[in-house]
């Protein structure tokens, strides 16, 4: 539970700083970049110097979240070990070293105090002050409340940034983290000028023909397994070569497996370099694919995990399916008392 | 503008009737069936006899909207010309004869008074009382207000029916008809027990492998036209035969064309019987594909229209693209003053 006092303390820390560096996790997403953009807009408006620095580049579809200024990439656009330390470092949407990758010089070595604003469960001891609410559907929910506590009016641009983060982390109001509060926030953001149709176009209507050809090829490989409880999809090196698509184009593709009636587990197998196969796993509630991924040295979340194996696609599929079969058997045992 | 008095008059008409027949348009969708289900639940709870009768069958994915009783199909499950007339006929989500198809014996000939509850612009003179609000994002928005005006508590089941209609007609909160009011209603429905994740599973996670194989084949045919302003997709008879999918599996497939960056018009061409090709058209705001469809004897809406032509796929594509090219030229003329 996060108290009003926690919010006030964060507002005061931000108010004191004259220069702020905002950062977030590797592969920044809409919630990470939307949170940073909203904070930057507030702080720049208050006359502060603000830098947004990310550990790895953001996909081009998020460019609309950069209207307050460039998002710099650590090591490429800025040398963190040589940079002048800011008065305050703010980390949004993560609190773990692993997710911060090359941000170490800024976060741990610059001597600047660190404020974390996040909604994830894992919190490494890397901050001087944390504003972590694991009940929040997205980090933008916390940023929104911070702005309200600070008495900052939510203008049209800020509303758009926050709305983008909210739809990004709720899969457009479809995930179990959606609550009445989520919809109330959406209402107030649309009232303040956020445009759902425009934001949808930015996030979802900018694909290449090559990507859609790759999705077509992948859908054709879709096949049921384990008595229709699992659905499997293959992506071969030839498909990437022949369509001209790249590995980034497989983002969210695994969700297509979950569309099949009765599917409890989705598996996407992607050939990468050498004889390596990247396996992504998804499952419906009540199952745990993280345990499956961990058996192969992988990781992730309970319902969305992955691992890297070696061998031909079919053999990798058989090995992972055997593990999935066991996970299904375990779950079904506890489902039938 | 719909006044409180209009709502009160509808509440009174419903209150007076002891037997009510609820009907809706051909190819009933989530808004039509969700509106009918919510009204049935209220009226049955008030001790009335209620029948839901539709002109054509509803897809199986909507079965969760039938928990209050069966949805009968006119002509199949019930002979309308022989049936005892109800005290009141209620038509939801349409007010046009064309959309009511074989409901004529009930609506025009049974002698029962007719109440229309709808949010579409076209209203044929077929009702004794109309409750039409063209500002409502969905008919369920009007049904919800009717329940509130009648003092009916929104229970968990009713909230689910209304939520399904709301997401059905807003493409899950992504269309331009979404307003702060839409999100406020969603908040109150989730508070009353509607479960977005479950409803999403009912509506979108029940596909067959055959359908996804068809989508894969269709995506592979996707190609840009008219200098990347249009994106075209083909479905041949062979694809249906080889995948085992049917024409119903092409629902919403055309939206995949609109995912391509810069696309203003999407065209889907489907081979049907003989040498007939069904052409579906979609476009971004500012264009009018209804005018294109009408040139070939088709119809629909400004941004979503269709027509049936004869000839080989490639020739049909060329003919329709020529008309789309003109529509684009007209639009671009008015866009550049």
Short mmCIF file of N, CA, C and O in Angstrom, two decimals, chain A residues 163 171-181 183-184 186-188 190-191 196-197 200 204-209 211-213 215-217 219-224 231 255-262 285 303, chain B residues 163 171-181 183-184 186-188 190-191 196-197 200 204-209 211-213 215-217 219-224 231 255-262 285 303:
data_model
loop_
_atom_site.label_atom_id
_atom_site.label_comp_id
_atom_site.label_asym_id
_atom_site.label_seq_id
_atom_site.Cartn_x
_atom_site.Cartn_y
_atom_site.Cartn_z
N UNK A 163 -2.34 7.55 -21.38
CA UNK A 163 -3.27 6.59 -22.00
C UNK A 163 -2.49 5.49 -22.73
O UNK A 163 -2.83 4.31 -22.67
N UNK A 171 -2.95 -4.67 -22.33
CA UNK A 171 -3.32 -5.22 -23.64
C UNK A 171 -4.68 -4.65 -24.07
O UNK A 171 -5.60 -5.37 -24.41
N UNK A 172 -4.72 -3.33 -24.04
CA UNK A 172 -5.90 -2.57 -24.43
C UNK A 172 -7.15 -3.05 -23.66
O UNK A 172 -8.14 -3.48 -24.25
N UNK A 173 -7.02 -2.98 -22.31
CA UNK A 173 -8.14 -3.26 -21.39
C UNK A 173 -8.64 -4.70 -21.43
O UNK A 173 -9.81 -4.96 -21.22
N UNK A 174 -7.73 -5.65 -21.70
CA UNK A 174 -8.17 -7.04 -21.81
C UNK A 174 -7.54 -7.95 -20.77
O UNK A 174 -7.98 -9.08 -20.60
N UNK A 175 -6.48 -7.51 -20.09
CA UNK A 175 -5.79 -8.40 -19.14
C UNK A 175 -6.48 -8.38 -17.78
O UNK A 175 -7.25 -7.47 -17.47
N UNK A 176 -6.19 -9.39 -16.95
CA UNK A 176 -6.84 -9.46 -15.63
C UNK A 176 -6.47 -8.30 -14.70
O UNK A 176 -7.10 -8.13 -13.67
N UNK A 177 -5.45 -7.50 -15.05
CA UNK A 177 -5.12 -6.36 -14.18
C UNK A 177 -6.08 -5.18 -14.36
O UNK A 177 -5.97 -4.16 -13.66
N UNK A 178 -7.04 -5.31 -15.26
CA UNK A 178 -8.00 -4.23 -15.50
C UNK A 178 -9.05 -4.18 -14.39
O UNK A 178 -9.62 -5.22 -14.03
N UNK A 179 -9.28 -3.01 -13.85
CA UNK A 179 -10.23 -2.82 -12.75
C UNK A 179 -11.12 -1.62 -13.07
O UNK A 179 -10.87 -0.90 -14.04
N UNK A 180 -12.16 -1.41 -12.27
CA UNK A 180 -12.96 -0.19 -12.47
C UNK A 180 -12.08 1.06 -12.47
O UNK A 180 -12.29 1.99 -13.26
N UNK A 181 -11.05 1.05 -11.61
CA UNK A 181 -10.13 2.19 -11.51
C UNK A 181 -9.43 2.44 -12.85
O UNK A 181 -9.21 3.60 -13.25
N UNK A 183 -10.60 1.87 -15.84
CA UNK A 183 -11.54 2.51 -16.76
C UNK A 183 -11.85 3.95 -16.33
O UNK A 183 -12.06 4.82 -17.17
N UNK A 184 -11.88 4.19 -15.02
CA UNK A 184 -12.11 5.57 -14.56
C UNK A 184 -10.96 6.47 -14.99
O UNK A 184 -11.16 7.61 -15.41
N UNK A 186 -9.00 5.93 -17.58
CA UNK A 186 -9.14 6.09 -19.04
C UNK A 186 -10.16 7.17 -19.37
O UNK A 186 -9.93 8.01 -20.24
N UNK A 187 -11.28 7.17 -18.65
CA UNK A 187 -12.32 8.19 -18.88
C UNK A 187 -11.75 9.58 -18.68
O UNK A 187 -11.94 10.48 -19.50
N UNK A 188 -11.00 9.76 -17.59
CA UNK A 188 -10.51 11.11 -17.30
C UNK A 188 -9.42 11.52 -18.30
O UNK A 188 -9.29 12.69 -18.65
N UNK A 190 -9.28 10.54 -21.52
CA UNK A 190 -9.95 10.88 -22.77
C UNK A 190 -10.63 12.25 -22.63
O UNK A 190 -10.60 13.08 -23.55
N UNK A 191 -11.17 12.50 -21.45
CA UNK A 191 -11.76 13.82 -21.19
C UNK A 191 -10.71 14.92 -21.31
O UNK A 191 -10.99 16.01 -21.79
N UNK A 196 -8.08 7.76 -28.23
CA UNK A 196 -7.83 6.32 -28.36
C UNK A 196 -7.57 5.85 -29.79
O UNK A 196 -6.68 5.03 -30.02
N UNK A 197 -8.33 6.40 -30.75
CA UNK A 197 -8.17 5.94 -32.14
C UNK A 197 -6.78 6.31 -32.67
O UNK A 197 -6.12 5.50 -33.32
N UNK A 200 -4.20 4.13 -30.93
CA UNK A 200 -4.24 2.79 -31.52
C UNK A 200 -3.49 2.75 -32.85
O UNK A 200 -2.74 1.80 -33.12
N UNK A 204 -0.47 0.23 -33.29
CA UNK A 204 -0.83 -1.04 -33.94
C UNK A 204 -1.02 -0.98 -35.45
O UNK A 204 -1.27 -2.01 -36.07
N UNK A 205 -0.97 0.22 -36.05
CA UNK A 205 -1.24 0.28 -37.48
C UNK A 205 -0.03 0.81 -38.25
O UNK A 205 -0.16 1.65 -39.13
N UNK A 206 1.15 0.31 -37.93
CA UNK A 206 2.35 0.77 -38.62
C UNK A 206 3.21 -0.39 -39.08
O UNK A 206 4.43 -0.27 -39.16
N UNK A 207 2.57 -1.51 -39.41
CA UNK A 207 3.34 -2.70 -39.77
C UNK A 207 3.85 -2.63 -41.20
O UNK A 207 3.30 -1.91 -42.04
N UNK A 208 4.87 -3.44 -41.48
CA UNK A 208 5.35 -3.59 -42.85
C UNK A 208 4.64 -4.78 -43.49
O UNK A 208 4.15 -5.68 -42.80
N UNK A 209 4.60 -4.77 -44.83
CA UNK A 209 4.05 -5.92 -45.55
C UNK A 209 4.88 -7.16 -45.22
O UNK A 209 4.33 -8.26 -45.06
N UNK A 211 6.35 -7.98 -42.47
CA UNK A 211 5.93 -8.53 -41.18
C UNK A 211 4.65 -9.36 -41.33
O UNK A 211 4.55 -10.47 -40.80
N UNK A 212 3.68 -8.83 -42.07
CA UNK A 212 2.41 -9.55 -42.22
C UNK A 212 2.60 -10.82 -43.05
O UNK A 212 1.93 -11.83 -42.80
N UNK A 213 3.53 -10.80 -44.01
CA UNK A 213 3.84 -12.04 -44.72
C UNK A 213 4.43 -13.08 -43.77
O UNK A 213 4.11 -14.26 -43.83
N UNK A 215 3.86 -13.26 -40.55
CA UNK A 215 2.75 -13.75 -39.72
C UNK A 215 1.93 -14.79 -40.49
O UNK A 215 1.49 -15.79 -39.93
N UNK A 216 1.73 -14.55 -41.77
CA UNK A 216 0.99 -15.50 -42.60
C UNK A 216 1.68 -16.85 -42.64
O UNK A 216 1.06 -17.90 -42.42
N UNK A 217 3.00 -16.82 -42.89
CA UNK A 217 3.75 -18.08 -42.94
C UNK A 217 3.69 -18.79 -41.60
O UNK A 217 3.53 -20.01 -41.54
N UNK A 219 1.35 -18.55 -39.25
CA UNK A 219 0.00 -19.07 -39.01
C UNK A 219 -0.22 -20.39 -39.74
O UNK A 219 -0.91 -21.28 -39.25
N UNK A 220 0.40 -20.51 -40.91
CA UNK A 220 0.23 -21.76 -41.67
C UNK A 220 0.86 -22.96 -40.96
O UNK A 220 0.48 -24.10 -41.21
N UNK A 221 1.86 -22.71 -40.10
CA UNK A 221 2.52 -23.82 -39.39
C UNK A 221 1.79 -24.21 -38.11
O UNK A 221 2.18 -25.16 -37.44
N UNK A 222 0.78 -23.43 -37.77
CA UNK A 222 0.08 -23.63 -36.49
C UNK A 222 -0.52 -25.04 -36.43
O UNK A 222 -1.20 -25.47 -37.35
N UNK A 223 -0.24 -25.75 -35.34
CA UNK A 223 -0.81 -27.10 -35.20
C UNK A 223 -1.08 -27.42 -33.73
O UNK A 223 -0.35 -26.99 -32.84
N UNK A 224 -2.14 -28.20 -33.49
CA UNK A 224 -2.47 -28.58 -32.12
C UNK A 224 -1.54 -29.68 -31.63
O UNK A 224 -0.96 -30.42 -32.43
N UNK A 231 -1.07 -25.38 -28.56
CA UNK A 231 -0.99 -24.98 -29.96
C UNK A 231 0.42 -24.49 -30.24
O UNK A 231 0.96 -23.66 -29.48
N UNK A 255 0.57 -14.74 -29.38
CA UNK A 255 -0.83 -14.62 -28.95
C UNK A 255 -1.79 -15.27 -29.95
O UNK A 255 -2.91 -15.65 -29.59
N UNK A 256 -1.37 -15.41 -31.20
CA UNK A 256 -2.21 -16.06 -32.20
C UNK A 256 -2.48 -17.52 -31.84
O UNK A 256 -3.54 -18.05 -32.16
N UNK A 257 -1.50 -18.16 -31.17
CA UNK A 257 -1.72 -19.55 -30.72
C UNK A 257 -2.87 -19.62 -29.73
O UNK A 257 -3.65 -20.58 -29.72
N UNK A 258 -2.97 -18.60 -28.88
CA UNK A 258 -3.97 -18.61 -27.81
C UNK A 258 -5.39 -18.38 -28.34
O UNK A 258 -6.36 -18.55 -27.60
N UNK A 259 -5.51 -17.97 -29.62
CA UNK A 259 -6.84 -17.77 -30.21
C UNK A 259 -7.55 -19.09 -30.45
O UNK A 259 -8.77 -19.11 -30.60
N UNK A 260 -6.80 -20.19 -30.52
CA UNK A 260 -7.42 -21.48 -30.87
C UNK A 260 -8.24 -22.01 -29.69
O UNK A 260 -7.75 -22.10 -28.57
N UNK A 261 -9.48 -22.35 -29.99
CA UNK A 261 -10.44 -22.84 -29.00
C UNK A 261 -9.83 -23.96 -28.15
O UNK A 261 -9.28 -24.93 -28.68
N UNK A 262 -9.90 -23.84 -26.85
CA UNK A 262 -9.46 -24.89 -25.95
C UNK A 262 -7.97 -24.90 -25.63
O UNK A 262 -7.53 -25.68 -24.78
N UNK A 285 -4.85 -18.95 -17.25
CA UNK A 285 -4.72 -18.95 -15.79
C UNK A 285 -4.78 -20.37 -15.22
O UNK A 285 -5.45 -21.25 -15.77
N UNK A 303 2.79 -16.80 -16.58
CA UNK A 303 1.96 -17.07 -17.76
C UNK A 303 2.62 -16.68 -19.08
O UNK A 303 2.02 -16.84 -20.15
N UNK B 163 -21.47 -5.18 -21.04
CA UNK B 163 -20.04 -4.99 -21.36
C UNK B 163 -19.72 -5.60 -22.72
O UNK B 163 -19.00 -5.01 -23.53
N UNK B 171 -15.12 -1.87 -31.03
CA UNK B 171 -13.91 -2.63 -31.33
C UNK B 171 -12.97 -2.59 -30.12
O UNK B 171 -11.81 -2.25 -30.22
N UNK B 172 -13.54 -2.94 -29.00
CA UNK B 172 -12.82 -2.99 -27.73
C UNK B 172 -12.13 -1.63 -27.41
O UNK B 172 -10.93 -1.53 -27.25
N UNK B 173 -12.97 -0.58 -27.38
CA UNK B 173 -12.55 0.77 -26.98
C UNK B 173 -11.53 1.41 -27.94
O UNK B 173 -10.69 2.19 -27.51
N UNK B 174 -11.61 1.07 -29.23
CA UNK B 174 -10.63 1.62 -30.17
C UNK B 174 -11.23 2.50 -31.25
O UNK B 174 -10.51 3.21 -31.93
N UNK B 175 -12.55 2.47 -31.42
CA UNK B 175 -13.16 3.24 -32.51
C UNK B 175 -13.42 4.69 -32.08
O UNK B 175 -13.44 5.00 -30.89
N UNK B 176 -13.62 5.58 -33.07
CA UNK B 176 -13.85 6.99 -32.73
C UNK B 176 -15.12 7.24 -31.93
O UNK B 176 -15.31 8.34 -31.42
N UNK B 177 -16.01 6.26 -31.80
CA UNK B 177 -17.22 6.48 -31.00
C UNK B 177 -16.96 6.39 -29.49
O UNK B 177 -17.86 6.60 -28.69
N UNK B 178 -15.72 6.09 -29.10
CA UNK B 178 -15.38 5.97 -27.67
C UNK B 178 -15.25 7.35 -27.04
O UNK B 178 -14.60 8.24 -27.60
N UNK B 179 -15.89 7.55 -25.91
CA UNK B 179 -15.89 8.83 -25.20
C UNK B 179 -15.59 8.57 -23.73
O UNK B 179 -15.58 7.42 -23.28
N UNK B 180 -15.39 9.64 -22.97
CA UNK B 180 -15.24 9.45 -21.51
C UNK B 180 -16.42 8.66 -20.94
O UNK B 180 -16.24 7.80 -20.07
N UNK B 181 -17.63 8.92 -21.47
CA UNK B 181 -18.83 8.24 -21.00
C UNK B 181 -18.73 6.73 -21.21
O UNK B 181 -19.18 5.94 -20.38
N UNK B 183 -16.02 4.92 -21.17
CA UNK B 183 -15.13 4.36 -20.14
C UNK B 183 -15.78 4.39 -18.76
O UNK B 183 -15.56 3.51 -17.95
N UNK B 184 -16.56 5.43 -18.50
CA UNK B 184 -17.25 5.48 -17.20
C UNK B 184 -18.26 4.35 -17.08
O UNK B 184 -18.38 3.71 -16.02
N UNK B 186 -18.00 1.47 -18.67
CA UNK B 186 -17.19 0.25 -18.50
C UNK B 186 -16.76 0.09 -17.05
O UNK B 186 -16.82 -1.02 -16.49
N UNK B 187 -16.35 1.18 -16.42
CA UNK B 187 -15.92 1.13 -15.02
C UNK B 187 -17.07 0.61 -14.15
O UNK B 187 -16.87 -0.29 -13.31
N UNK B 188 -18.26 1.13 -14.37
CA UNK B 188 -19.37 0.73 -13.49
C UNK B 188 -19.79 -0.71 -13.76
O UNK B 188 -20.21 -1.42 -12.85
N UNK B 190 -17.72 -3.17 -14.77
CA UNK B 190 -16.71 -4.04 -14.15
C UNK B 190 -16.91 -4.05 -12.64
O UNK B 190 -16.80 -5.09 -11.98
N UNK B 191 -17.25 -2.91 -12.09
CA UNK B 191 -17.55 -2.83 -10.66
C UNK B 191 -18.74 -3.74 -10.30
O UNK B 191 -18.75 -4.38 -9.25
N UNK B 196 -13.73 -8.48 -17.97
CA UNK B 196 -13.22 -8.23 -19.33
C UNK B 196 -12.42 -9.41 -19.90
O UNK B 196 -12.56 -9.74 -21.08
N UNK B 197 -11.61 -10.06 -19.07
CA UNK B 197 -10.76 -11.15 -19.58
C UNK B 197 -11.63 -12.32 -20.04
O UNK B 197 -11.38 -12.91 -21.10
N UNK B 200 -13.48 -11.31 -23.21
CA UNK B 200 -12.53 -11.36 -24.33
C UNK B 200 -12.33 -12.80 -24.81
O UNK B 200 -12.29 -13.07 -26.01
N UNK B 204 -13.16 -13.71 -28.58
CA UNK B 204 -12.00 -13.71 -29.47
C UNK B 204 -11.07 -14.92 -29.36
O UNK B 204 -10.10 -15.00 -30.10
N UNK B 205 -11.32 -15.82 -28.41
CA UNK B 205 -10.39 -16.93 -28.25
C UNK B 205 -11.08 -18.27 -28.49
O UNK B 205 -10.89 -19.21 -27.75
N UNK B 206 -11.86 -18.37 -29.54
CA UNK B 206 -12.56 -19.62 -29.83
C UNK B 206 -12.41 -20.03 -31.28
O UNK B 206 -13.29 -20.65 -31.85
N UNK B 207 -11.28 -19.67 -31.89
CA UNK B 207 -11.09 -19.94 -33.32
C UNK B 207 -10.71 -21.39 -33.58
O UNK B 207 -10.21 -22.09 -32.69
N UNK B 208 -10.93 -21.84 -34.81
CA UNK B 208 -10.46 -23.16 -35.24
C UNK B 208 -9.08 -23.01 -35.86
O UNK B 208 -8.70 -21.93 -36.33
N UNK B 209 -8.33 -24.12 -35.87
CA UNK B 209 -7.03 -24.11 -36.55
C UNK B 209 -7.24 -23.81 -38.03
O UNK B 209 -6.47 -23.07 -38.65
N UNK B 211 -9.41 -21.90 -39.45
CA UNK B 211 -9.57 -20.46 -39.65
C UNK B 211 -8.21 -19.76 -39.64
O UNK B 211 -7.92 -18.92 -40.50
N UNK B 212 -7.36 -20.12 -38.69
CA UNK B 212 -6.05 -19.45 -38.61
C UNK B 212 -5.18 -19.82 -39.80
O UNK B 212 -4.38 -19.00 -40.28
N UNK B 213 -5.32 -21.05 -40.31
CA UNK B 213 -4.60 -21.41 -41.54
C UNK B 213 -5.07 -20.55 -42.71
O UNK B 213 -4.26 -20.09 -43.51
N UNK B 215 -6.35 -17.53 -42.48
CA UNK B 215 -5.79 -16.19 -42.27
C UNK B 215 -4.32 -16.14 -42.71
O UNK B 215 -3.87 -15.16 -43.29
N UNK B 216 -3.60 -17.21 -42.42
CA UNK B 216 -2.19 -17.27 -42.83
C UNK B 216 -2.06 -17.19 -44.34
O UNK B 216 -1.27 -16.38 -44.87
N UNK B 217 -2.86 -18.00 -45.04
CA UNK B 217 -2.80 -18.00 -46.50
C UNK B 217 -3.17 -16.62 -47.05
O UNK B 217 -2.56 -16.11 -47.98
N UNK B 219 -2.91 -13.67 -45.52
CA UNK B 219 -1.85 -12.69 -45.23
C UNK B 219 -0.71 -12.79 -46.24
O UNK B 219 -0.10 -11.79 -46.60
N UNK B 220 -0.45 -14.01 -46.69
CA UNK B 220 0.64 -14.18 -47.66
C UNK B 220 0.35 -13.50 -48.99
O UNK B 220 1.27 -13.17 -49.74
N UNK B 221 -0.95 -13.31 -49.30
CA UNK B 221 -1.30 -12.67 -50.58
C UNK B 221 -1.30 -11.14 -50.48
O UNK B 221 -1.52 -10.45 -51.48
N UNK B 222 -1.14 -10.64 -49.27
CA UNK B 222 -1.25 -9.20 -49.03
C UNK B 222 -0.22 -8.44 -49.88
O UNK B 222 0.96 -8.79 -49.89
N UNK B 223 -0.69 -7.41 -50.60
CA UNK B 223 0.23 -6.62 -51.41
C UNK B 223 -0.23 -5.17 -51.52
O UNK B 223 -1.43 -4.89 -51.53
N UNK B 224 0.74 -4.27 -51.57
CA UNK B 224 0.40 -2.85 -51.68
C UNK B 224 -0.03 -2.51 -53.11
O UNK B 224 0.33 -3.21 -54.05
N UNK B 231 -3.98 -1.49 -49.67
CA UNK B 231 -3.43 -2.82 -49.41
C UNK B 231 -4.51 -3.84 -49.77
O UNK B 231 -5.66 -3.69 -49.36
N UNK B 255 -9.42 -6.24 -41.67
CA UNK B 255 -8.71 -5.29 -40.80
C UNK B 255 -7.20 -5.49 -40.85
O UNK B 255 -6.43 -4.57 -40.56
N UNK B 256 -6.75 -6.68 -41.22
CA UNK B 256 -5.31 -6.94 -41.33
C UNK B 256 -4.68 -6.05 -42.41
O UNK B 256 -3.52 -5.67 -42.29
N UNK B 257 -5.44 -5.73 -43.44
CA UNK B 257 -4.92 -4.82 -44.49
C UNK B 257 -4.61 -3.45 -43.90
O UNK B 257 -3.63 -2.81 -44.28
N UNK B 258 -5.46 -3.02 -42.97
CA UNK B 258 -5.32 -1.67 -42.40
C UNK B 258 -4.14 -1.56 -41.45
O UNK B 258 -3.76 -0.45 -41.05
N UNK B 259 -3.54 -2.71 -41.06
CA UNK B 259 -2.36 -2.67 -40.19
C UNK B 259 -1.12 -2.14 -40.91
O UNK B 259 -0.16 -1.73 -40.27
N UNK B 260 -1.14 -2.18 -42.26
CA UNK B 260 0.07 -1.80 -43.01
C UNK B 260 0.27 -0.29 -42.98
O UNK B 260 -0.66 0.47 -43.29
N UNK B 261 1.45 0.12 -42.59
CA UNK B 261 1.81 1.53 -42.46
C UNK B 261 1.41 2.32 -43.71
O UNK B 261 1.76 1.94 -44.82
N UNK B 262 0.69 3.42 -43.53
CA UNK B 262 0.36 4.30 -44.64
C UNK B 262 -0.87 3.91 -45.45
O UNK B 262 -1.30 4.67 -46.31
N UNK B 285 -10.29 7.66 -41.96
CA UNK B 285 -11.18 8.83 -42.01
C UNK B 285 -10.82 9.77 -43.15
O UNK B 285 -9.65 9.88 -43.52
N UNK B 303 -17.05 4.14 -44.31
CA UNK B 303 -15.70 3.60 -44.11
C UNK B 303 -15.64 2.08 -44.17
O UNK B 303 -14.55 1.50 -44.03
#
